Amino acid sequence: MATASQELSASAIEFLMRPEALATYQNELTALEAQIPTIGSVIDGKAPRERVDALAAGLDLLVETINGLEIADANARTAILEQISAVYAVLNRVRALLEARRRELGTKEGKAGFAAQLALLAQAVNNAISLSDTPDKCDEFLGKLMLQLEELEGRFAEIETFVADLATKREEIYESFSARKQALIDERQRRADGLGNAADRVIAGIVRRAKTFAALDELNAYFASDPMVLKARSVIDDLRNLGASVKADDAEGRIKAAREDGVRAL
């Protein structure tokens, strides 16, 4: 058994000492290197990269095998390892060229995809702003768009210029929605002020009218069905819908006080 192993080792060493021993590796790597300029997309470069990795694994296994052989001649071991080292150098060069080509194509493909994503995002922003008719909706749509931006940042994280563009876009979107929200708040405040003034005028009339009744039934009927009272309550509901609860509570309290004053007057 030992003799057979020695004979096998001797045959392997003899073969590896030949100049053409690693020609298969050299020829395939040369072919792969010539193929690199013709790679037209990132996906097309996947197969050549996988083949280079497979060749590298084969060389690693070959080195392990040689280290396990009993080679009495140190010069022979050195010569074999030098041949393998030369193949490794070619392999690393091809791998580096493939990676450079992948980055080049990735940037090119990324620009087209990034431009399309930005155009789509711009449409989403315009649509969201048009639908944001309340401050709460502004916050809701802004949150959704921020999530979209985070997804884009993760997708294009390898390209610094894209990340910078997305940071600028984030600021623009935030400012747009902040301005929209403030405009809606100002509009709501103006409307609330107008409704509050209208309520003041109507309630002033209710206060005066509540003191003129001669019977409790007439007073109760007035507060139950009179158009002025109903109008005042409608305005109070509008104030609550606008979030002006303080104005609404105040107006409601004044109506209640007017009725109580009318009862006391009776």
Short mmCIF file of C-alpha atoms in Angstrom, two decimals:
data_model
loop_
_atom_site.label_atom_id
_atom_site.label_comp_id
_atom_site.label_asym_id
_atom_site.label_seq_id
_atom_site.Cartn_x
_atom_site.Cartn_y
_atom_site.Cartn_z
CA MET A 1 0.00 0.00 0.00
CA ALA A 2 2.83 2.36 0.93
CA THR A 3 4.63 1.50 -2.29
CA ALA A 4 1.51 2.30 -4.33
CA SER A 5 1.12 5.62 -2.55
CA GLN A 6 4.73 6.52 -3.21
CA GLU A 7 4.37 5.61 -6.87
CA LEU A 8 1.22 7.75 -7.11
CA SER A 9 2.99 10.68 -5.47
CA ALA A 10 5.94 10.32 -7.80
CA SER A 11 3.63 10.29 -10.84
CA ALA A 12 1.80 13.38 -9.60
CA ILE A 13 5.06 15.23 -9.01
CA GLU A 14 6.35 14.23 -12.39
CA PHE A 15 3.17 15.53 -14.05
CA LEU A 16 3.14 18.80 -12.10
CA MET A 17 6.75 19.45 -13.04
CA ARG A 18 5.81 19.64 -16.70
CA PRO A 19 5.35 23.18 -18.12
CA GLU A 20 1.95 22.23 -19.53
CA ALA A 21 0.65 20.77 -16.24
CA LEU A 22 -1.50 23.80 -15.45
CA ALA A 23 -2.20 24.77 -19.05
CA THR A 24 -5.90 24.03 -18.64
CA TYR A 25 -6.14 26.67 -15.92
CA GLN A 26 -4.09 29.15 -17.92
CA ASN A 27 -6.11 28.65 -21.10
CA GLU A 28 -9.48 28.99 -19.35
CA LEU A 29 -8.40 32.09 -17.46
CA THR A 30 -7.12 33.63 -20.70
CA ALA A 31 -10.47 32.93 -22.35
CA LEU A 32 -12.35 34.43 -19.40
CA GLU A 33 -10.17 37.55 -19.50
CA ALA A 34 -10.87 38.01 -23.22
CA GLN A 35 -14.59 37.65 -22.51
CA ILE A 36 -14.73 40.45 -19.93
CA PRO A 37 -15.08 43.42 -22.35
CA THR A 38 -18.04 41.70 -24.04
CA ILE A 39 -20.03 41.34 -20.80
CA GLY A 40 -23.05 43.61 -21.30
CA SER A 41 -24.83 43.45 -17.96
CA VAL A 42 -24.28 42.59 -14.31
CA ILE A 43 -26.27 39.39 -14.67
CA ASP A 44 -24.14 38.33 -17.65
CA GLY A 45 -21.03 38.62 -15.49
CA LYS A 46 -22.35 36.20 -12.88
CA ALA A 47 -21.36 33.00 -14.72
CA PRO A 48 -17.74 34.07 -15.43
CA ARG A 49 -17.32 35.13 -11.80
CA GLU A 50 -18.66 31.78 -10.59
CA ARG A 51 -16.25 29.98 -12.94
CA VAL A 52 -13.30 31.98 -11.57
CA ASP A 53 -14.36 31.03 -8.05
CA ALA A 54 -14.52 27.38 -9.09
CA LEU A 55 -11.01 27.56 -10.56
CA ALA A 56 -9.76 29.19 -7.37
CA ALA A 57 -11.28 26.35 -5.33
CA GLY A 58 -9.52 23.86 -7.61
CA LEU A 59 -6.17 25.56 -7.08
CA ASP A 60 -6.72 25.62 -3.33
CA LEU A 61 -7.39 21.89 -3.38
CA LEU A 62 -4.29 21.33 -5.50
CA VAL A 63 -2.12 23.20 -3.00
CA GLU A 64 -3.54 21.11 -0.15
CA THR A 65 -2.80 17.96 -2.10
CA ILE A 66 0.80 18.98 -2.80
CA ASN A 67 1.33 19.85 0.85
CA GLY A 68 0.24 16.31 1.69
CA LEU A 69 2.67 14.67 -0.72
CA GLU A 70 6.08 13.46 0.34
CA ILE A 71 8.41 15.35 -1.98
CA ALA A 72 12.02 14.70 -1.14
CA ASP A 73 13.34 17.20 -3.69
CA ALA A 74 12.80 20.68 -2.24
CA ASN A 75 13.53 22.24 -5.62
CA ALA A 76 10.74 20.20 -7.20
CA ARG A 77 8.24 21.36 -4.55
CA THR A 78 9.32 24.97 -5.06
CA ALA A 79 9.00 24.70 -8.85
CA ILE A 80 5.48 23.27 -8.56
CA LEU A 81 4.37 25.93 -6.10
CA GLU A 82 5.81 28.66 -8.31
CA GLN A 83 3.75 27.38 -11.24
CA ILE A 84 0.63 27.40 -9.11
CA SER A 85 1.47 30.88 -7.82
CA ALA A 86 1.73 32.14 -11.40
CA VAL A 87 -1.74 30.77 -12.13
CA TYR A 88 -3.05 32.40 -8.95
CA ALA A 89 -1.69 35.74 -10.16
CA VAL A 90 -3.58 35.42 -13.45
CA LEU A 91 -6.70 34.31 -11.62
CA ASN A 92 -6.58 37.30 -9.26
CA ARG A 93 -6.10 39.64 -12.20
CA VAL A 94 -9.12 38.18 -13.99
CA ARG A 95 -11.16 38.38 -10.80
CA ALA A 96 -10.22 42.04 -10.34
CA LEU A 97 -11.12 42.84 -13.95
CA LEU A 98 -14.47 41.09 -13.53
CA GLU A 99 -15.19 43.06 -10.37
CA ALA A 100 -14.28 46.34 -12.08
CA ARG A 101 -16.56 45.45 -14.99
CA ARG A 102 -19.35 44.56 -12.57
CA ARG A 103 -19.03 47.92 -10.81
CA GLU A 104 -18.96 49.76 -14.13
CA LEU A 105 -22.07 47.99 -15.40
CA GLY A 106 -23.73 48.26 -12.00
CA THR A 107 -23.27 52.02 -12.01
CA LYS A 108 -24.61 52.29 -15.56
CA GLU A 109 -27.61 50.09 -14.88
CA GLY A 110 -28.11 51.74 -11.51
CA LYS A 111 -28.32 55.21 -13.06
CA ALA A 112 -31.14 54.16 -15.35
CA GLY A 113 -32.97 52.38 -12.55
CA PHE A 114 -32.34 55.20 -10.12
CA ALA A 115 -33.70 57.80 -12.54
CA ALA A 116 -36.84 55.73 -13.02
CA GLN A 117 -37.28 55.33 -9.27
CA LEU A 118 -36.85 59.07 -8.69
CA ALA A 119 -39.43 59.85 -11.39
CA LEU A 120 -41.85 57.41 -9.76
CA LEU A 121 -41.16 58.92 -6.35
CA ALA A 122 -41.82 62.43 -7.67
CA GLN A 123 -45.21 61.30 -8.97
CA ALA A 124 -45.99 59.69 -5.62
CA VAL A 125 -45.06 62.91 -3.81
CA ASN A 126 -47.28 65.05 -6.05
CA ASN A 127 -50.17 62.64 -5.63
CA ALA A 128 -49.72 62.49 -1.84
CA ILE A 129 -49.63 66.27 -1.49
CA SER A 130 -52.83 66.62 -3.53
CA LEU A 131 -54.52 64.05 -1.26
CA SER A 132 -53.24 65.64 1.95
CA ASP A 133 -56.24 67.79 2.84
CA THR A 134 -55.68 67.64 6.62
CA PRO A 135 -52.57 67.99 8.82
CA ASP A 136 -52.97 64.36 9.95
CA LYS A 137 -52.95 63.12 6.36
CA CYS A 138 -49.78 65.13 5.74
CA ASP A 139 -48.08 63.20 8.53
CA GLU A 140 -49.49 59.90 7.26
CA PHE A 141 -48.31 60.34 3.66
CA LEU A 142 -44.96 61.76 4.76
CA GLY A 143 -44.33 58.63 6.84
CA LYS A 144 -45.09 56.37 3.87
CA LEU A 145 -42.78 58.32 1.57
CA MET A 146 -39.98 58.22 4.12
CA LEU A 147 -40.26 54.42 4.12
CA GLN A 148 -39.97 54.40 0.32
CA LEU A 149 -36.84 56.53 0.58
CA GLU A 150 -35.31 54.15 3.10
CA GLU A 151 -35.94 51.24 0.73
CA LEU A 152 -34.26 53.14 -2.12
CA GLU A 153 -31.30 54.02 0.10
CA GLY A 154 -30.85 50.32 0.89
CA ARG A 155 -31.12 49.35 -2.77
CA PHE A 156 -28.62 51.93 -4.03
CA ALA A 157 -26.37 52.07 -0.96
CA GLU A 158 -23.26 51.09 -2.94
CA ILE A 159 -23.27 54.29 -5.02
CA GLU A 160 -22.46 57.35 -2.94
CA THR A 161 -23.85 59.89 -5.39
CA PHE A 162 -27.23 58.16 -5.29
CA VAL A 163 -27.26 58.23 -1.50
CA ALA A 164 -26.50 61.96 -1.58
CA ASP A 165 -29.27 62.56 -4.11
CA LEU A 166 -31.72 60.66 -1.92
CA ALA A 167 -30.71 62.72 1.11
CA THR A 168 -31.46 65.89 -0.88
CA LYS A 169 -34.77 64.42 -2.02
CA ARG A 170 -35.63 63.53 1.58
CA GLU A 171 -35.14 67.15 2.63
CA GLU A 172 -37.23 68.42 -0.30
CA ILE A 173 -40.10 66.07 0.52
CA TYR A 174 -40.01 66.97 4.20
CA GLU A 175 -40.07 70.68 3.44
CA SER A 176 -42.94 70.25 0.93
CA PHE A 177 -45.11 68.41 3.41
CA SER A 178 -44.19 70.76 6.25
CA ALA A 179 -45.27 73.72 4.12
CA ARG A 180 -48.47 71.92 3.11
CA LYS A 181 -49.26 71.02 6.72
CA GLN A 182 -48.65 74.56 7.95
CA ALA A 183 -50.87 75.97 5.19
CA LEU A 184 -53.66 73.59 6.22
CA ILE A 185 -53.23 74.50 9.89
CA ASP A 186 -53.39 78.21 9.04
CA GLU A 187 -56.45 77.65 6.87
CA ARG A 188 -58.11 75.62 9.63
CA GLN A 189 -57.35 78.36 12.16
CA ARG A 190 -58.84 81.04 9.92
CA ARG A 191 -61.95 78.95 9.41
CA ALA A 192 -62.21 78.26 13.13
CA ASP A 193 -61.90 81.98 13.85
CA GLY A 194 -64.64 82.72 11.33
CA LEU A 195 -66.93 80.07 12.81
CA GLY A 196 -66.18 81.33 16.29
CA ASN A 197 -67.20 84.86 15.31
CA ALA A 198 -70.37 83.52 13.68
CA ALA A 199 -71.16 81.55 16.84
CA ASP A 200 -70.67 84.68 18.94
CA ARG A 201 -73.21 86.60 16.88
CA VAL A 202 -75.78 83.81 16.91
CA ILE A 203 -75.39 83.10 20.63
CA ALA A 204 -75.71 86.80 21.45
CA GLY A 205 -79.15 86.69 19.82
CA ILE A 206 -80.02 83.49 21.69
CA VAL A 207 -79.08 85.09 25.01
CA ARG A 208 -81.38 88.04 24.34
CA ARG A 209 -84.26 85.86 23.08
CA ALA A 210 -84.03 83.43 26.02
CA LYS A 211 -85.02 86.20 28.46
CA THR A 212 -88.27 87.11 26.64
CA PHE A 213 -90.35 83.99 27.17
CA ALA A 214 -93.37 83.95 29.51
CA ALA A 215 -93.63 80.18 29.93
CA LEU A 216 -91.17 77.34 30.47
CA ASP A 217 -92.66 75.26 27.63
CA GLU A 218 -92.02 78.10 25.21
CA LEU A 219 -88.41 78.36 26.41
CA ASN A 220 -87.86 74.60 26.05
CA ALA A 221 -89.42 74.58 22.58
CA TYR A 222 -87.16 77.44 21.53
CA PHE A 223 -83.97 75.67 22.57
CA ALA A 224 -85.20 72.41 21.04
CA SER A 225 -86.20 73.58 17.57
CA ASP A 226 -85.47 77.22 16.84
CA PRO A 227 -83.36 77.65 13.68
CA MET A 228 -80.98 80.03 15.46
CA VAL A 229 -80.28 77.51 18.20
CA LEU A 230 -79.88 74.71 15.66
CA LYS A 231 -77.55 76.91 13.66
CA ALA A 232 -75.44 77.55 16.74
CA ARG A 233 -75.20 73.83 17.48
CA SER A 234 -74.23 73.15 13.85
CA VAL A 235 -71.43 75.70 14.12
CA ILE A 236 -70.28 74.03 17.35
CA ASP A 237 -70.09 70.68 15.53
CA ASP A 238 -68.04 72.30 12.76
CA LEU A 239 -65.66 73.73 15.34
CA ARG A 240 -65.15 70.29 16.88
CA ASN A 241 -64.49 68.77 13.47
CA LEU A 242 -61.80 71.41 12.94
CA GLY A 243 -60.21 70.50 16.24
CA ALA A 244 -61.20 73.82 17.87
CA SER A 245 -62.57 72.08 20.94
CA VAL A 246 -61.95 75.05 23.23
CA LYS A 247 -64.07 77.38 21.09
CA ALA A 248 -66.73 74.66 20.74
CA ASP A 249 -66.89 74.02 24.50
CA ASP A 250 -67.08 77.74 25.20
CA ALA A 251 -69.96 78.25 22.72
CA GLU A 252 -71.81 75.22 24.05
CA GLY A 253 -71.40 76.49 27.61
CA ARG A 254 -72.78 79.90 26.67
CA ILE A 255 -75.90 78.32 25.10
CA LYS A 256 -76.44 76.27 28.23
CA ALA A 257 -75.97 79.37 30.39
CA ALA A 258 -78.46 81.31 28.23
CA ARG A 259 -81.10 78.61 28.81
CA GLU A 260 -80.43 78.58 32.56
CA ASP A 261 -80.68 82.38 32.64
CA GLY A 262 -84.01 82.14 30.83
CA VAL A 263 -85.29 79.63 33.39
CA ARG A 264 -84.22 81.87 36.23
CA ALA A 265 -85.93 84.84 34.54
CA LEU A 266 -89.18 82.88 34.51
#
